[in-house]
mmCIF file of C-alpha atoms in Angstrom:
data_model
loop_
_atom_site.group_PDB
_atom_site.id
_atom_site.type_symbol
_atom_site.label_atom_id
_atom_site.label_comp_id
_atom_site.label_asym_id
_atom_site.label_seq_id
_atom_site.Cartn_x
_atom_site.Cartn_y
_atom_site.Cartn_z
ATOM 1 C CA MET A 1 102.550 114.316 62.310
ATOM 2 C CA ASP A 2 98.565 114.109 62.518
ATOM 3 C CA PHE A 3 97.215 111.307 64.943
ATOM 4 C CA LYS A 4 93.850 109.782 63.815
ATOM 5 C CA TYR A 5 91.435 108.039 66.607
ATOM 6 C CA GLN A 6 88.554 106.063 65.308
ATOM 7 C CA THR A 7 85.301 106.592 67.420
ATOM 8 C CA ASP A 8 81.678 105.489 66.485
ATOM 9 C CA GLY A 9 78.796 107.971 67.555
ATOM 10 C CA PHE A 10 81.089 110.525 69.171
ATOM 11 C CA SER A 11 80.186 114.232 68.146
ATOM 12 C CA LEU A 12 83.143 116.586 68.559
ATOM 13 C CA LYS A 13 81.305 119.445 67.302
ATOM 14 C CA ASN A 14 78.498 119.198 69.745
ATOM 15 C CA THR A 15 81.026 118.097 72.871
ATOM 16 C CA LEU A 16 83.126 121.283 71.988
ATOM 17 C CA GLU A 17 79.815 123.645 71.296
ATOM 18 C CA CYS A 18 77.452 122.373 74.375
ATOM 19 C CA GLY A 19 78.617 125.124 76.723
ATOM 20 C CA GLN A 20 80.624 123.117 79.064
ATOM 21 C CA CYS A 21 84.074 124.593 77.656
ATOM 22 C CA PHE A 22 84.976 128.211 76.470
ATOM 23 C CA ARG A 23 88.486 127.801 75.149
ATOM 24 C CA TRP A 24 87.407 126.176 71.589
ATOM 25 C CA LYS A 25 87.104 128.272 68.548
ATOM 26 C CA LYS A 26 85.412 126.741 65.296
ATOM 27 C CA LEU A 27 87.649 127.342 62.258
ATOM 28 C CA SER A 28 86.751 128.308 58.861
ATOM 29 C CA ASP A 29 87.827 125.011 57.455
ATOM 30 C CA GLY A 30 85.576 123.334 60.225
ATOM 31 C CA SER A 31 88.051 122.125 62.488
ATOM 32 C CA PHE A 32 88.527 123.436 66.045
ATOM 33 C CA PHE A 33 91.491 124.972 67.620
ATOM 34 C CA GLY A 34 91.580 125.145 71.496
ATOM 35 C CA VAL A 35 94.212 125.442 74.828
ATOM 36 C CA VAL A 36 93.948 123.119 77.428
ATOM 37 C CA GLY A 37 96.365 123.312 80.246
ATOM 38 C CA ASN A 38 99.755 124.302 78.761
ATOM 39 C CA HIS A 39 98.935 122.776 75.324
ATOM 40 C CA SER A 40 97.040 123.338 72.393
ATOM 41 C CA LEU A 41 95.447 121.775 69.971
ATOM 42 C CA ARG A 42 93.763 121.767 66.313
ATOM 43 C CA VAL A 43 91.277 118.855 65.916
ATOM 44 C CA GLU A 44 88.812 118.134 63.386
ATOM 45 C CA GLN A 45 86.175 115.142 62.885
ATOM 46 C CA LYS A 46 85.958 113.635 59.613
ATOM 47 C CA GLU A 47 82.722 111.015 60.104
ATOM 48 C CA SER A 48 84.323 108.369 62.388
ATOM 49 C CA THR A 49 87.631 109.575 62.479
ATOM 50 C CA VAL A 50 89.069 112.437 64.795
ATOM 51 C CA VAL A 51 92.192 113.995 63.065
ATOM 52 C CA PHE A 52 94.559 115.280 65.999
ATOM 53 C CA TYR A 53 96.661 117.563 63.796
ATOM 54 C CA ASP A 54 100.380 118.140 65.007
ATOM 55 C CA THR A 55 100.120 115.307 67.540
ATOM 56 C CA THR A 56 101.849 112.311 68.349
ATOM 57 C CA GLU A 57 100.491 108.954 69.213
ATOM 58 C CA GLU A 58 102.338 109.403 72.510
ATOM 59 C CA GLU A 59 100.928 113.089 73.123
ATOM 60 C CA PHE A 60 97.305 111.581 72.370
ATOM 61 C CA GLN A 61 97.645 108.908 74.673
ATOM 62 C CA ARG A 62 99.101 111.282 77.639
ATOM 63 C CA LEU A 63 96.773 113.927 77.485
ATOM 64 C CA TRP A 64 94.117 114.315 74.751
ATOM 65 C CA ARG A 65 92.675 110.507 75.154
ATOM 66 C CA ASN A 66 91.761 111.546 78.861
ATOM 67 C CA TYR A 67 90.524 114.973 78.002
ATOM 68 C CA PHE A 68 87.939 113.876 75.534
ATOM 69 C CA ASP A 69 87.171 111.181 77.972
ATOM 70 C CA PHE A 70 87.447 108.416 75.105
ATOM 71 C CA ASP A 71 88.090 105.394 77.750
ATOM 72 C CA THR A 72 84.299 105.789 78.982
ATOM 73 C CA ASP A 73 81.951 103.430 77.558
ATOM 74 C CA TYR A 74 79.451 106.230 76.340
ATOM 75 C CA HIS A 75 77.505 103.586 74.248
ATOM 76 C CA ALA A 76 76.284 101.974 77.450
ATOM 77 C CA ILE A 77 75.554 105.099 79.054
ATOM 78 C CA TYR A 78 73.749 106.215 76.248
ATOM 79 C CA GLN A 79 71.729 102.957 75.979
ATOM 80 C CA GLN A 80 71.042 103.634 79.368
ATOM 81 C CA ILE A 81 69.603 106.971 79.508
ATOM 82 C CA CYS A 82 67.684 106.773 76.065
ATOM 83 C CA THR A 83 65.051 104.660 77.747
ATOM 84 C CA ASP A 84 63.896 107.817 78.705
ATOM 85 C CA SER A 85 62.071 109.029 75.663
ATOM 86 C CA VAL A 86 62.961 112.788 75.622
ATOM 87 C CA ILE A 87 66.788 111.838 76.099
ATOM 88 C CA GLU A 88 66.370 109.387 73.245
ATOM 89 C CA LYS A 89 65.119 112.301 70.836
ATOM 90 C CA ALA A 90 67.740 114.670 72.018
ATOM 91 C CA TYR A 91 70.602 112.020 71.666
ATOM 92 C CA THR A 92 69.330 111.614 68.072
ATOM 93 C CA TYR A 93 69.875 115.084 67.468
ATOM 94 C CA THR A 94 73.034 116.230 69.489
ATOM 95 C CA GLY A 95 74.621 112.381 68.960
ATOM 96 C CA GLU A 96 77.217 111.313 71.793
ATOM 97 C CA ILE A 97 78.475 114.217 73.513
ATOM 98 C CA HIS A 98 81.334 113.417 76.039
ATOM 99 C CA ILE A 99 81.966 115.301 79.051
ATOM 100 C CA LEU A 100 85.329 116.685 79.026
ATOM 101 C CA ARG A 101 88.038 116.274 81.673
ATOM 102 C CA GLN A 102 89.072 119.852 82.216
ATOM 103 C CA GLN A 103 91.158 121.354 85.150
ATOM 104 C CA PRO A 104 89.084 122.520 88.144
ATOM 105 C CA TRP A 105 90.099 125.886 88.664
ATOM 106 C CA GLU A 106 89.527 126.779 84.917
ATOM 107 C CA ALA A 107 86.308 125.104 85.475
ATOM 108 C CA LEU A 108 85.290 127.194 88.164
ATOM 109 C CA CYS A 109 86.882 130.340 87.152
ATOM 110 C CA SER A 110 84.933 129.771 83.735
ATOM 111 C CA PHE A 111 81.705 128.887 85.399
ATOM 112 C CA ILE A 112 81.997 132.095 87.690
ATOM 113 C CA ILE A 113 82.185 134.366 84.746
ATOM 114 C CA SER A 114 79.347 132.475 83.198
ATOM 115 C CA GLN A 115 76.605 133.600 85.439
ATOM 116 C CA ASN A 116 74.109 135.723 83.812
ATOM 117 C CA ASN A 117 76.242 135.787 80.748
ATOM 118 C CA ASN A 118 76.155 134.155 77.337
ATOM 119 C CA ILE A 119 78.429 132.334 75.431
ATOM 120 C CA PRO A 120 80.285 134.995 73.385
ATOM 121 C CA ARG A 121 80.599 137.404 76.527
ATOM 122 C CA ILE A 122 82.186 134.524 78.471
ATOM 123 C CA THR A 123 84.512 133.546 75.625
ATOM 124 C CA GLY A 124 85.774 137.161 75.363
ATOM 125 C CA ILE A 125 86.405 137.373 79.089
ATOM 126 C CA ILE A 126 87.933 134.634 79.430
ATOM 127 C CA ASP A 127 90.498 135.427 76.325
ATOM 128 C CA ARG A 128 90.975 138.797 78.059
ATOM 129 C CA LEU A 129 91.784 137.150 81.379
ATOM 130 C CA CYS A 130 94.133 134.565 79.819
ATOM 131 C CA ARG A 131 95.845 137.048 77.541
ATOM 132 C CA GLN A 132 96.461 139.794 80.583
ATOM 133 C CA PHE A 133 97.358 137.116 83.374
ATOM 134 C CA GLY A 134 98.126 133.985 81.359
ATOM 135 C CA GLU A 135 101.721 132.581 80.699
ATOM 136 C CA PRO A 136 102.387 132.960 76.533
ATOM 137 C CA MET A 137 102.548 129.902 74.476
ATOM 138 C CA LYS A 138 103.288 129.246 70.580
ATOM 139 C CA ASN A 139 100.614 129.725 68.216
ATOM 140 C CA GLY A 140 99.951 133.423 69.994
ATOM 141 C CA VAL A 141 97.585 132.112 72.676
ATOM 142 C CA PHE A 142 98.006 132.114 76.461
ATOM 143 C CA SER A 143 97.456 129.527 79.443
ATOM 144 C CA PHE A 144 94.602 129.867 81.949
ATOM 145 C CA PRO A 145 96.402 131.866 84.982
ATOM 146 C CA SER A 146 96.804 130.198 88.020
ATOM 147 C CA PRO A 147 95.003 130.961 91.076
ATOM 148 C CA GLN A 148 98.039 132.100 92.860
ATOM 149 C CA ARG A 149 98.867 134.475 90.119
ATOM 150 C CA LEU A 150 95.266 136.310 90.601
ATOM 151 C CA ALA A 151 94.844 135.839 94.350
ATOM 152 C CA SER A 152 97.230 139.183 94.962
ATOM 153 C CA LEU A 153 95.541 141.133 92.625
ATOM 154 C CA HIS A 154 92.733 143.857 93.356
ATOM 155 C CA VAL A 155 89.569 144.435 91.590
ATOM 156 C CA ASP A 156 90.783 147.207 89.695
ATOM 157 C CA ASP A 157 93.365 145.089 88.256
ATOM 158 C CA LEU A 158 90.727 143.132 86.404
ATOM 159 C CA ALA A 159 88.890 146.247 84.926
ATOM 160 C CA GLY A 160 89.995 145.536 81.509
ATOM 161 C CA LEU A 161 88.431 141.939 81.353
ATOM 162 C CA ARG A 162 85.010 143.953 81.692
ATOM 163 C CA ALA A 163 83.587 141.007 83.837
ATOM 164 C CA GLY A 164 81.331 143.068 85.882
ATOM 165 C CA PHE A 165 80.495 141.997 89.460
ATOM 166 C CA ARG A 166 82.054 138.633 88.730
ATOM 167 C CA ALA A 167 85.636 140.306 89.079
ATOM 168 C CA LYS A 168 85.321 140.069 92.482
ATOM 169 C CA TYR A 169 84.408 136.551 92.737
ATOM 170 C CA ILE A 170 87.041 135.592 90.319
ATOM 171 C CA LEU A 171 89.254 137.182 93.069
ATOM 172 C CA ASP A 172 87.593 135.380 96.325
ATOM 173 C CA ALA A 173 87.930 132.078 94.464
ATOM 174 C CA ALA A 174 91.659 132.452 93.674
ATOM 175 C CA ARG A 175 92.305 133.527 97.369
ATOM 176 C CA LYS A 176 90.296 130.476 98.722
ATOM 177 C CA ILE A 177 91.818 128.198 96.400
ATOM 178 C CA THR A 178 95.413 129.604 97.121
ATOM 179 C CA ASP A 179 94.970 129.868 101.322
ATOM 180 C CA GLY A 180 93.492 126.239 101.275
ATOM 181 C CA THR A 181 89.978 127.418 102.437
ATOM 182 C CA ILE A 182 88.897 125.384 99.547
ATOM 183 C CA ASP A 183 89.865 121.769 99.829
ATOM 184 C CA ILE A 184 90.081 120.980 96.030
ATOM 185 C CA GLN A 185 91.255 117.022 96.751
ATOM 186 C CA GLY A 186 88.741 116.832 99.184
ATOM 187 C CA ILE A 187 85.889 117.526 96.566
ATOM 188 C CA TYR A 188 86.817 114.390 94.286
ATOM 189 C CA HIS A 189 85.906 112.366 97.416
ATOM 190 C CA SER A 190 83.186 113.540 99.234
ATOM 191 C CA ASN A 191 79.670 113.298 98.663
ATOM 192 C CA ILE A 192 77.921 115.301 96.291
ATOM 193 C CA ASP A 193 76.079 117.540 98.903
ATOM 194 C CA GLU A 194 79.548 118.225 101.037
ATOM 195 C CA ALA A 195 81.174 119.010 97.774
ATOM 196 C CA ARG A 196 78.362 121.456 96.850
ATOM 197 C CA LYS A 197 78.871 123.355 100.344
ATOM 198 C CA GLU A 198 82.532 123.123 100.026
ATOM 199 C CA LEU A 199 82.267 125.322 96.552
ATOM 200 C CA GLN A 200 79.504 127.424 97.824
ATOM 201 C CA LYS A 201 81.849 128.691 100.074
ATOM 202 C CA ILE A 202 83.507 130.979 97.314
ATOM 203 C CA CYS A 203 81.225 134.177 97.204
ATOM 204 C CA GLY A 204 79.179 134.144 94.213
ATOM 205 C CA VAL A 205 78.890 130.589 94.057
ATOM 206 C CA GLY A 206 75.425 129.300 94.050
ATOM 207 C CA PRO A 207 73.994 125.640 93.499
ATOM 208 C CA LYS A 208 73.938 125.710 89.723
ATOM 209 C CA VAL A 209 77.456 127.160 89.452
ATOM 210 C CA ALA A 210 78.674 124.585 91.823
ATOM 211 C CA ASP A 211 76.954 121.764 90.223
ATOM 212 C CA CYS A 212 78.567 123.042 86.517
ATOM 213 C CA VAL A 213 81.976 123.286 88.494
ATOM 214 C CA LEU A 214 81.393 119.548 90.017
ATOM 215 C CA LEU A 215 80.471 118.310 86.398
ATOM 216 C CA PHE A 216 82.627 120.141 83.985
ATOM 217 C CA GLY A 217 85.646 120.301 86.458
ATOM 218 C CA PHE A 218 85.556 117.322 88.982
ATOM 219 C CA TYR A 219 84.236 114.655 86.526
ATOM 220 C CA ARG A 220 81.084 113.998 88.957
ATOM 221 C CA LEU A 221 78.798 112.516 86.450
ATOM 222 C CA GLU A 222 75.748 112.654 89.008
ATOM 223 C CA ALA A 223 75.913 116.722 89.495
ATOM 224 C CA PHE A 224 72.953 118.104 87.609
ATOM 225 C CA PRO A 225 73.268 121.769 86.717
ATOM 226 C CA VAL A 226 69.706 123.448 86.320
ATOM 227 C CA ASP A 227 69.801 127.081 84.411
ATOM 228 C CA VAL A 228 67.163 128.702 82.809
ATOM 229 C CA TRP A 229 67.225 126.110 79.832
ATOM 230 C CA ILE A 230 66.993 123.104 81.809
ATOM 231 C CA LYS A 231 64.169 124.862 83.852
ATOM 232 C CA ARG A 232 62.344 125.063 80.846
ATOM 233 C CA ALA A 233 62.866 121.550 80.037
ATOM 234 C CA MET A 234 61.964 120.271 83.563
ATOM 235 C CA ASN A 235 58.537 122.627 83.171
ATOM 236 C CA TYR A 236 57.767 120.755 80.220
ATOM 237 C CA PHE A 237 58.945 117.410 80.398
ATOM 238 C CA TYR A 238 59.363 116.578 83.765
ATOM 239 C CA GLN A 239 56.728 117.735 86.080
ATOM 240 C CA ASN A 240 57.326 115.158 88.526
ATOM 241 C CA GLY A 241 61.109 115.621 88.518
ATOM 242 C CA PHE A 242 63.828 113.872 86.341
ATOM 243 C CA PRO A 243 63.859 110.067 86.796
ATOM 244 C CA LYS A 244 65.945 109.339 89.798
ATOM 245 C CA GLU A 245 67.162 106.090 88.129
ATOM 246 C CA LEU A 246 69.203 108.111 85.604
ATOM 247 C CA MET A 247 70.636 110.579 87.900
ATOM 248 C CA PRO A 248 74.230 108.462 88.080
ATOM 249 C CA TYR A 249 74.547 109.908 84.692
ATOM 250 C CA GLY A 250 72.478 112.988 85.069
ATOM 251 C CA GLY A 251 75.371 115.348 83.920
ATOM 252 C CA ILE A 252 75.504 113.454 80.675
ATOM 253 C CA ALA A 253 71.775 113.775 80.556
ATOM 254 C CA GLN A 254 71.768 117.100 81.100
ATOM 255 C CA GLN A 255 74.263 118.092 78.252
ATOM 256 C CA VAL A 256 72.367 116.154 75.873
ATOM 257 C CA ILE A 257 69.018 118.121 76.602
ATOM 258 C CA PHE A 258 70.463 121.216 77.284
ATOM 259 C CA HIS A 259 71.888 121.300 73.734
ATOM 260 C CA TYR A 260 69.215 119.946 72.115
ATOM 261 C CA ILE A 261 66.604 122.347 73.484
ATOM 262 C CA ARG A 262 68.624 125.138 73.337
ATOM 263 C CA CYS A 263 69.779 124.377 69.694
ATOM 264 C CA CYS A 264 66.803 122.928 68.117
ATOM 265 C CA GLU A 265 63.802 125.107 67.643
ATOM 266 C CA GLU A 266 61.416 122.144 67.455
ATOM 267 C CA ALA A 267 62.453 120.990 70.458
ATOM 268 C CA LEU A 268 60.076 122.988 73.013
ATOM 269 C CA PRO A 269 56.986 124.627 71.806
ATOM 270 C CA ASP A 270 57.479 128.351 71.343
ATOM 271 C CA GLY A 271 55.712 129.444 74.387
ATOM 272 C CA CYS A 272 57.931 127.130 76.079
ATOM 273 C CA ARG A 273 61.242 128.936 75.163
ATOM 274 C CA ARG A 274 60.979 131.701 77.050
#
């Protein structure tokens, strides 16, 4: 049984390919296959219809509706942030990108792996991590390993991941989550500065990774990760800083700008893309 969800403006492709998640793969037929927690899904968008294959309405309401953040009024949010001409142009290119409601531990581990890395290599490391330490599921995929599963390991145990210097950071994160050094629940309720400081107790987690984790793992929409692409955008479009009045939804704006300037060659002059 398949479930069909009607939505206007939403872009499944750009939501899954904008760099916020790494366990979704585009298939030859144009659909996407991904793993979220202990569930796998094949999903496809046909104009304004999103088709959830082999999914009941009950499963959609219980799991996928929240994961894809369909209950948030993105139309209203984009109306507000598109008062900025740069975001308006970016949105015209990207469509409605949603912030996925990912699990905090998976987001933390994934963005530790993302440091000084590209998306194909990040995806490969995460795939090997799940195959080696996750639990087997149907369709030949594996769940994301828990911090408890990784906490007792040593760096040599992660050699097969080919994660390089990131391996020791993964283990440090797993141990600090497991022993309570990092207060996961507290991060949800802390102000943004305190939340960043909490995450930066982990070796290898600086401001950029912390903001990625806050945005993509804790749904802190005011988080505004700044990587090399966003630095280029800031230098070219926002010499006086990003508009403060848009910061309550800065994370959504960041993703739209990030995907636009990374994928659209006309977004920035050639000299600004390096």
